[in-house]
Coordinates of C-alpha atoms in Angstrom, one line a residue:
M95 CA 0.0 0.0 0.0
F96 CA 2.8 2.4 0.9
D97 CA 6.5 2.4 0.3
L98 CA 9.6 4.4 1.5
S99 CA 10.5 6.1 -1.7
W100 CA 10.2 9.8 -2.7
A101 CA 8.7 8.6 -6.0
F102 CA 5.7 7.1 -4.1
A103 CA 5.0 10.4 -2.4
E104 CA 5.3 12.3 -5.6
E105 CA 3.0 9.9 -7.4
Q106 CA 0.3 10.3 -4.6
D107 CA 0.5 14.1 -4.8
Q108 CA 0.0 13.9 -8.6
K109 CA -3.1 11.8 -8.1
D110 CA -4.5 13.9 -5.3
T111 CA -7.8 15.5 -6.3
L112 CA -7.4 18.1 -3.5
K113 CA -3.8 19.1 -4.4
N114 CA -4.6 22.5 -5.7
Y115 CA -6.0 23.7 -2.3
R116 CA -2.5 23.8 -1.0
N117 CA -1.9 26.8 -3.2
Q118 CA -4.7 28.6 -1.4
F119 CA -2.7 29.0 1.8
Y120 CA 0.3 30.9 3.0
F121 CA 3.1 28.8 4.6
P122 CA 5.6 30.1 7.1
Q123 CA 9.0 30.4 5.6
R124 CA 11.9 28.4 7.2
N125 CA 15.4 28.1 5.7
G126 CA 14.3 29.9 2.6
K127 CA 11.4 27.6 1.8
D128 CA 7.9 26.6 2.9
A129 CA 7.9 25.1 6.4
I130 CA 6.7 21.6 6.9
Y131 CA 3.6 22.7 8.8
F132 CA 2.0 19.9 10.8
C133 CA 0.4 22.1 13.5
G134 CA -3.1 22.7 12.1
N135 CA -4.5 21.0 15.2
S136 CA -3.3 24.1 17.1
L137 CA -3.6 26.9 14.6
G138 CA -4.5 26.5 10.9
L139 CA -2.7 28.4 8.2
Q140 CA -4.0 31.6 6.7
P141 CA -6.0 31.1 3.5
K142 CA -5.1 33.5 0.7
N143 CA -8.7 34.7 0.3
V144 CA -8.7 36.1 3.8
Q145 CA -7.0 39.4 3.0
P146 CA -9.4 40.5 0.3
A147 CA -12.3 39.4 2.5
V148 CA -11.0 41.6 5.3
M149 CA -10.4 44.5 2.9
Q150 CA -14.0 44.2 1.7
E151 CA -15.4 44.6 5.2
L152 CA -13.0 47.5 5.8
E153 CA -14.2 49.2 2.6
D154 CA -17.8 48.6 3.5
W155 CA -17.2 50.1 7.0
Q156 CA -15.5 53.1 5.3
Q157 CA -18.2 53.6 2.7
C158 CA -21.3 52.6 4.6
A159 CA -20.6 53.2 8.2
V160 CA -23.7 52.1 10.2
E161 CA -25.6 51.4 7.0
G162 CA -23.3 48.5 6.5
Y163 CA -25.6 46.5 8.8
W164 CA -28.0 46.2 5.9
G165 CA -26.1 47.8 3.0
A166 CA -22.7 46.2 3.0
R167 CA -21.8 43.6 0.4
N168 CA -22.4 41.0 3.2
P169 CA -24.9 42.8 5.4
W170 CA -23.6 42.6 9.0
L171 CA -27.1 42.0 10.5
Y172 CA -26.8 38.4 9.3
Y173 CA -23.1 37.8 9.5
Q174 CA -23.2 34.8 11.8
Q175 CA -25.3 33.0 9.2
Y176 CA -22.6 33.3 6.5
C177 CA -20.5 31.1 8.7
S178 CA -23.2 28.7 10.1
R179 CA -24.5 27.9 6.6
P180 CA -21.3 26.1 5.5
M181 CA -21.1 24.3 8.9
V182 CA -24.2 22.3 8.1
E183 CA -22.2 19.6 6.2
I184 CA -19.2 19.8 8.5
V185 CA -21.1 19.0 11.7
G186 CA -24.1 17.2 10.4
A187 CA -26.8 19.6 11.5
S188 CA -29.5 21.9 10.2
Q189 CA -28.6 25.6 10.1
E190 CA -31.3 26.2 12.7
E191 CA -29.2 24.1 15.1
L192 CA -26.0 26.1 14.6
T193 CA -24.7 29.4 15.6
V194 CA -21.3 31.1 15.4
M195 CA -20.5 33.4 18.4
N196 CA -18.1 34.2 21.2
T197 CA -15.3 31.7 21.9
L198 CA -15.2 28.0 22.8
T199 CA -15.1 28.3 26.6
V200 CA -17.6 31.2 26.7
N201 CA -19.9 29.0 24.7
L202 CA -19.3 26.1 27.0
H203 CA -20.3 28.1 30.0
L204 CA -23.4 29.3 28.2
M205 CA -24.4 25.8 27.3
M206 CA -23.8 24.6 30.8
M207 CA -25.9 27.4 32.2
T208 CA -28.8 25.9 30.1
F209 CA -28.1 22.2 30.3
Y210 CA -26.5 21.6 33.7
K211 CA -29.4 21.6 36.1
P212 CA -28.3 19.6 39.2
T213 CA -30.8 18.3 41.7
K214 CA -30.2 16.6 45.0
E215 CA -30.2 13.2 43.3
K216 CA -28.8 14.0 39.8
F217 CA -25.8 16.4 40.0
K218 CA -22.7 14.6 38.8
I219 CA -20.7 15.4 35.6
L220 CA -18.7 12.8 33.8
M221 CA -15.7 14.0 31.8
E222 CA -12.4 12.5 30.6
A223 CA -9.4 12.6 32.9
G224 CA -6.8 14.9 31.3
A225 CA -9.3 16.9 29.4
F226 CA -8.0 20.2 28.0
P227 CA -7.6 22.6 31.0
S228 CA -10.2 25.1 29.8
D229 CA -12.9 22.3 30.0
Q230 CA -11.7 21.3 33.4
Y231 CA -11.8 24.9 34.7
A232 CA -15.3 25.5 33.1
V233 CA -16.8 22.4 34.7
E234 CA -15.1 23.0 38.1
T235 CA -16.4 26.6 38.3
Q236 CA -19.9 25.7 37.0
V237 CA -20.1 23.1 39.8
K238 CA -19.0 25.7 42.4
L239 CA -21.6 28.2 41.1
H240 CA -24.2 25.6 42.1
G241 CA -22.7 25.3 45.6
L242 CA -21.4 21.8 44.9
D243 CA -18.0 20.3 45.7
P244 CA -16.0 19.4 42.5
A245 CA -14.5 16.4 44.4
T246 CA -17.9 14.7 44.6
A247 CA -19.7 16.3 41.6
I248 CA -17.1 15.6 38.9
I249 CA -16.4 12.0 37.8
E250 CA -13.4 11.3 35.6
V251 CA -13.0 8.4 33.3
A252 CA -9.3 7.6 32.8
P253 CA -7.2 5.1 30.9
R254 CA -6.4 1.9 32.7
E255 CA -3.1 1.4 34.5
G256 CA -0.3 1.3 31.9
E257 CA -2.5 2.4 29.0
F258 CA -2.9 5.8 27.3
L259 CA -6.4 5.5 25.7
I260 CA -9.8 5.4 27.4
R261 CA -11.7 2.2 26.8
E262 CA -15.2 2.7 25.6
E263 CA -16.5 0.0 27.9
D264 CA -15.2 1.9 30.9
I265 CA -17.2 4.9 29.9
F266 CA -20.4 2.8 29.6
E267 CA -19.7 1.1 33.0
I268 CA -19.5 4.5 34.8
I269 CA -22.6 5.7 33.1
D270 CA -24.5 2.5 34.2
Q271 CA -23.1 2.7 37.8
E272 CA -23.8 6.4 38.2
S273 CA -27.1 6.6 36.2
S274 CA -29.1 7.6 39.3
S275 CA -26.8 10.5 40.0
L276 CA -25.5 11.5 36.6
A277 CA -26.7 14.9 35.2
L278 CA -24.3 15.6 32.4
I279 CA -21.7 13.9 30.3
L280 CA -19.1 16.3 28.8
L281 CA -16.3 14.9 26.7
G282 CA -13.9 16.1 24.1
G283 CA -14.9 14.6 20.8
I284 CA -11.1 14.0 20.3
N285 CA -8.8 14.0 23.3
Y286 CA -6.3 16.8 22.6
Y287 CA -3.3 14.9 24.0
T288 CA -3.7 11.4 22.6
G289 CA -5.7 12.2 19.6
Q290 CA -8.3 9.5 20.5
L291 CA -11.7 10.0 18.7
F292 CA -14.6 9.0 20.9
N293 CA -17.7 7.2 19.6
M294 CA -20.0 10.1 20.2
Q295 CA -23.1 8.3 18.9
S296 CA -22.9 5.3 21.3
I297 CA -21.9 7.6 24.2
T298 CA -25.0 9.8 23.5
K299 CA -27.3 6.8 23.4
A300 CA -25.9 5.5 26.7
A301 CA -26.2 9.0 28.3
H302 CA -29.8 9.3 27.3
R303 CA -30.7 5.8 28.6
A304 CA -29.3 7.1 32.0
G305 CA -31.4 10.2 31.8
A306 CA -28.3 12.5 31.4
V307 CA -27.7 15.3 29.0
V308 CA -24.6 14.9 26.8
G309 CA -22.4 17.6 25.3
F310 CA -19.1 17.5 23.4
D311 CA -16.1 19.9 23.0
L312 CA -15.4 19.5 19.3
A313 CA -12.3 21.7 19.2
H314 CA -10.2 18.9 17.6
V315 CA -13.1 17.4 15.6
V316 CA -14.7 20.2 13.6
G317 CA -13.1 20.5 10.2
N318 CA -11.1 17.3 10.9
V319 CA -13.6 14.5 11.2
P320 CA -17.2 14.7 9.8
V321 CA -19.9 14.1 12.4
K322 CA -23.7 13.8 12.5
L323 CA -24.7 15.7 15.6
H324 CA -28.4 15.9 14.7
D325 CA -28.8 12.3 13.7
W326 CA -26.8 11.2 16.8
E327 CA -29.2 13.3 19.0
V328 CA -26.3 15.0 20.8
D329 CA -27.8 17.7 23.1
F330 CA -25.2 20.3 22.5
A331 CA -21.7 20.8 21.3
V332 CA -19.1 23.7 21.2
W333 CA -15.9 24.3 19.2
C334 CA -13.3 26.8 18.2
S335 CA -12.5 27.7 14.6
Y336 CA -8.8 28.5 14.7
K337 CA -7.6 24.9 14.4
Y338 CA -8.7 22.8 11.4
L339 CA -11.2 25.5 10.3
N340 CA -8.4 28.1 9.8
G341 CA -10.4 30.9 11.2
G342 CA -7.3 32.8 12.6
P343 CA -5.9 33.3 16.1
G344 CA -8.6 33.7 18.7
A345 CA -11.3 33.4 16.0
V346 CA -15.0 33.1 16.8
G347 CA -16.4 29.9 18.3
G348 CA -19.4 27.9 17.4
A349 CA -22.2 26.0 19.1
F350 CA -24.7 23.2 18.2
I351 CA -28.0 22.9 20.0
H352 CA -30.3 20.0 18.9
E353 CA -33.5 21.2 17.4
R354 CA -35.6 19.7 20.2
H355 CA -33.9 22.2 22.6
A356 CA -33.3 25.0 20.2
R357 CA -37.0 25.4 19.3
D358 CA -38.0 25.6 22.9
R359 CA -38.2 29.3 23.7
N360 CA -38.7 28.4 27.4
R361 CA -35.4 26.7 27.6
P362 CA -33.4 28.6 30.3
R363 CA -30.4 30.6 29.0
L364 CA -28.6 33.9 29.4
G365 CA -30.2 36.4 27.1
G366 CA -28.9 39.2 25.0
W367 CA -30.1 41.6 22.2
W368 CA -28.8 39.5 19.3
G369 CA -30.6 36.3 20.6
N370 CA -33.9 38.1 20.7
E371 CA -36.6 37.4 18.0
E372 CA -35.5 39.6 15.0
T373 CA -39.1 40.7 14.2
I374 CA -39.3 42.6 17.5
R375 CA -35.7 43.3 18.2
F376 CA -35.8 46.9 17.3
K377 CA -38.9 47.6 19.3
M378 CA -36.5 48.0 22.2
E379 CA -39.0 46.7 24.7
K380 CA -38.7 44.7 27.9
G381 CA -39.2 41.0 27.9
F382 CA -36.6 38.7 26.3
E383 CA -38.2 36.5 23.6
P384 CA -35.5 34.3 22.1
K385 CA -35.3 33.0 18.6
N386 CA -36.6 29.5 18.2
R387 CA -33.2 28.3 16.9
A388 CA -29.7 28.1 18.1
E389 CA -29.2 31.8 17.5
G390 CA -31.5 32.3 20.5
W391 CA -28.4 31.8 22.6
Q392 CA -26.5 34.6 21.0
I393 CA -25.9 37.5 23.3
S394 CA -24.0 40.2 21.4
T395 CA -23.8 41.6 17.9
A396 CA -22.0 39.4 15.3
Q397 CA -18.2 40.1 15.5
V398 CA -17.7 40.8 11.8
F399 CA -13.9 41.2 12.0
N400 CA -13.6 38.1 14.1
M401 CA -15.7 36.1 11.7
V402 CA -14.5 37.3 8.3
A403 CA -11.4 34.9 8.1
L404 CA -13.6 32.0 9.1
K405 CA -16.1 32.9 6.4
A406 CA -13.3 33.0 3.8
S407 CA -11.9 29.6 4.9
L408 CA -15.3 27.9 4.9
E409 CA -15.6 28.7 1.2
L410 CA -12.7 26.3 0.7
F411 CA -14.4 23.6 2.8
E412 CA -17.6 24.0 0.8
S413 CA -15.7 23.6 -2.4
A414 CA -13.6 20.6 -1.2
G415 CA -16.3 18.7 0.7
M416 CA -15.8 17.0 4.1
A417 CA -16.1 13.5 2.7
A418 CA -13.1 14.1 0.3
L419 CA -11.1 15.8 3.0
R420 CA -11.7 12.9 5.4
D421 CA -10.7 10.3 2.8
K422 CA -7.4 12.1 2.1
S423 CA -6.8 12.7 5.8
I424 CA -7.1 9.0 6.6
R425 CA -4.7 8.1 3.9
L426 CA -2.2 10.9 4.7
T427 CA -2.2 9.9 8.4
N428 CA -1.9 6.2 7.6
Y429 CA 1.1 7.1 5.4
L430 CA 2.7 9.1 8.2
E431 CA 2.2 6.2 10.6
F432 CA 3.8 3.8 8.1
L433 CA 6.9 6.0 7.7
L434 CA 7.2 6.6 11.4
K435 CA 7.3 2.9 12.1
H436 CA 10.5 2.8 10.0
I437 CA 12.3 5.3 12.2
E438 CA 15.1 3.6 14.1
N439 CA 17.4 6.4 15.3
I440 CA 15.1 7.9 17.9
K441 CA 12.8 6.1 20.3
F442 CA 9.1 7.0 20.7
E443 CA 5.7 5.3 20.7
I444 CA 2.6 6.4 18.9
I445 CA -0.2 6.6 21.6
T446 CA -3.0 7.6 19.2
P447 CA -5.4 4.7 18.3
K448 CA -4.1 2.5 15.5
N449 CA -7.6 2.2 14.0
C450 CA -8.0 5.2 11.6
K451 CA -11.7 5.3 12.5
E452 CA -10.8 6.1 16.1
R453 CA -8.6 9.1 15.3
G454 CA -8.4 12.2 13.1
A455 CA -5.4 13.8 11.4
Q456 CA -3.2 13.9 14.6
L457 CA -0.6 11.3 15.7
S458 CA 0.8 11.8 19.2
L459 CA 4.4 10.7 19.6
L460 CA 5.3 10.0 23.2
F461 CA 9.0 10.4 24.1
H462 CA 10.3 9.0 27.4
D463 CA 13.5 11.1 27.0
R464 CA 15.0 13.7 24.7
G465 CA 11.5 14.8 23.5
K466 CA 12.1 18.5 23.8
D467 CA 15.6 18.2 22.3
I468 CA 14.1 16.3 19.3
Q469 CA 11.4 18.9 18.8
Q470 CA 14.0 21.6 18.7
K471 CA 15.9 19.7 16.1
M472 CA 12.7 19.4 14.1
T473 CA 12.2 23.2 14.4
D474 CA 15.7 23.9 13.3
A475 CA 15.1 21.7 10.2
G476 CA 12.0 23.7 9.2
I477 CA 9.3 21.5 10.8
I478 CA 6.5 23.1 12.8
V479 CA 4.8 20.7 15.3
D480 CA 3.9 21.2 18.9
W481 CA 4.9 19.9 22.3
R482 CA 2.6 18.9 25.1
E483 CA 3.8 18.1 28.6
P484 CA 4.9 15.7 29.9
G485 CA 6.3 14.1 26.7
V486 CA 4.2 14.3 23.5
I487 CA 5.0 15.8 20.1
R488 CA 1.7 16.2 18.2
V489 CA 2.0 15.8 14.4
S490 CA -1.1 16.7 12.3
P491 CA -1.1 16.7 8.5
A492 CA -4.1 18.7 7.5
P493 CA -5.6 17.5 4.2
L494 CA -6.6 20.9 2.9
Y495 CA -3.0 22.1 2.6
N496 CA -0.6 19.3 3.4
S497 CA 0.8 16.9 0.9
Y498 CA 2.3 13.4 0.7
G499 CA 5.6 15.2 0.0
D500 CA 5.3 17.1 3.3
V501 CA 4.9 13.7 5.1
F502 CA 7.9 12.2 3.3
H503 CA 10.2 15.1 3.9
F504 CA 9.2 15.0 7.6
Y505 CA 10.2 11.4 7.7
E506 CA 13.4 12.0 5.8
I507 CA 14.4 14.7 8.3
I508 CA 13.7 12.9 11.5
A509 CA 15.2 9.7 10.2
N510 CA 18.5 11.5 10.3
I511 CA 18.2 13.2 13.6
A512 CA 21.2 12.3 15.8

């Protein structure tokens, strides 16, 4: 299926139906040439169509001023919808179930304000051990807001002794054991450290059988692995857009709220002007009447200049299609794994699941020694990856802009690290 020659990588790039998308991105320059950029799981590259998109909004602001809300080329009143519309295919939801707003952790807090309603009997939250710190902090502080003790209200599911991945059966066992006390399950769709992709459909079914609400942090999923949030009956999900979606540093976040909740105007939430029913918004009257869609959770005016880069990037996703991107991603990551297994000069283990259906674009390489030194040598050679304590280098070839040639050159360089 794969071989170790440069000719193989070159042939695969020639056959790649998505190869021209690479030319739609700017690459950092290292040693006089494009860097080998395998860090899209942390921050995606800048699409070349972003600058003209930003200039358009600057021009409209200059020419229209306040009238840009309805008279700009892309009227600002509806700007969040320009981003939510392309997200329909990416996350498997209707546009009514999607909104683009705030940032990931802000959205997580807003969703928990709605969906975490602890009682004396059902008050516990299940999350994965070693979740990304912002998720840990959000859950801890939400629990405290309800006057509860995180030590008793938060349950963590962890890998078994000597293992790195969480077994699905252990998640189900905790759900069954704690069904009478479990209020919410909140997991990362993909664990940021190991790259493990959880079976969100089966977890959602188990959660609902236990009478619990289920939500997912999809920061490492959206734009990486296609999902079907509506069909899987997930209650809510949140994500950022600066990783695989290439929305830019600190870019706007997104949220999914299943239609059975989104259509319920009586569902508790924190309200704001932009979440109010549009037909009466400008009456400026008392009484919050939310939209009967996910946009009913919006609080503030659409952040045009924090959305414009995402809007531009999503045009590329619409053109390429998530199915084609996922197909290439699987093959590209499998190729990377094949080459890494032929490395003999440095010692590491891949702790990401071997099954390509249980991971996205990321492979996590665990080093028991010399990890930081090896990452520095990669950096010096023009490779951009990232380090996560206590010993992991995360390597993520993104199918929109990475090539088989990138993967081969990565292998070629690290195979010669002393």
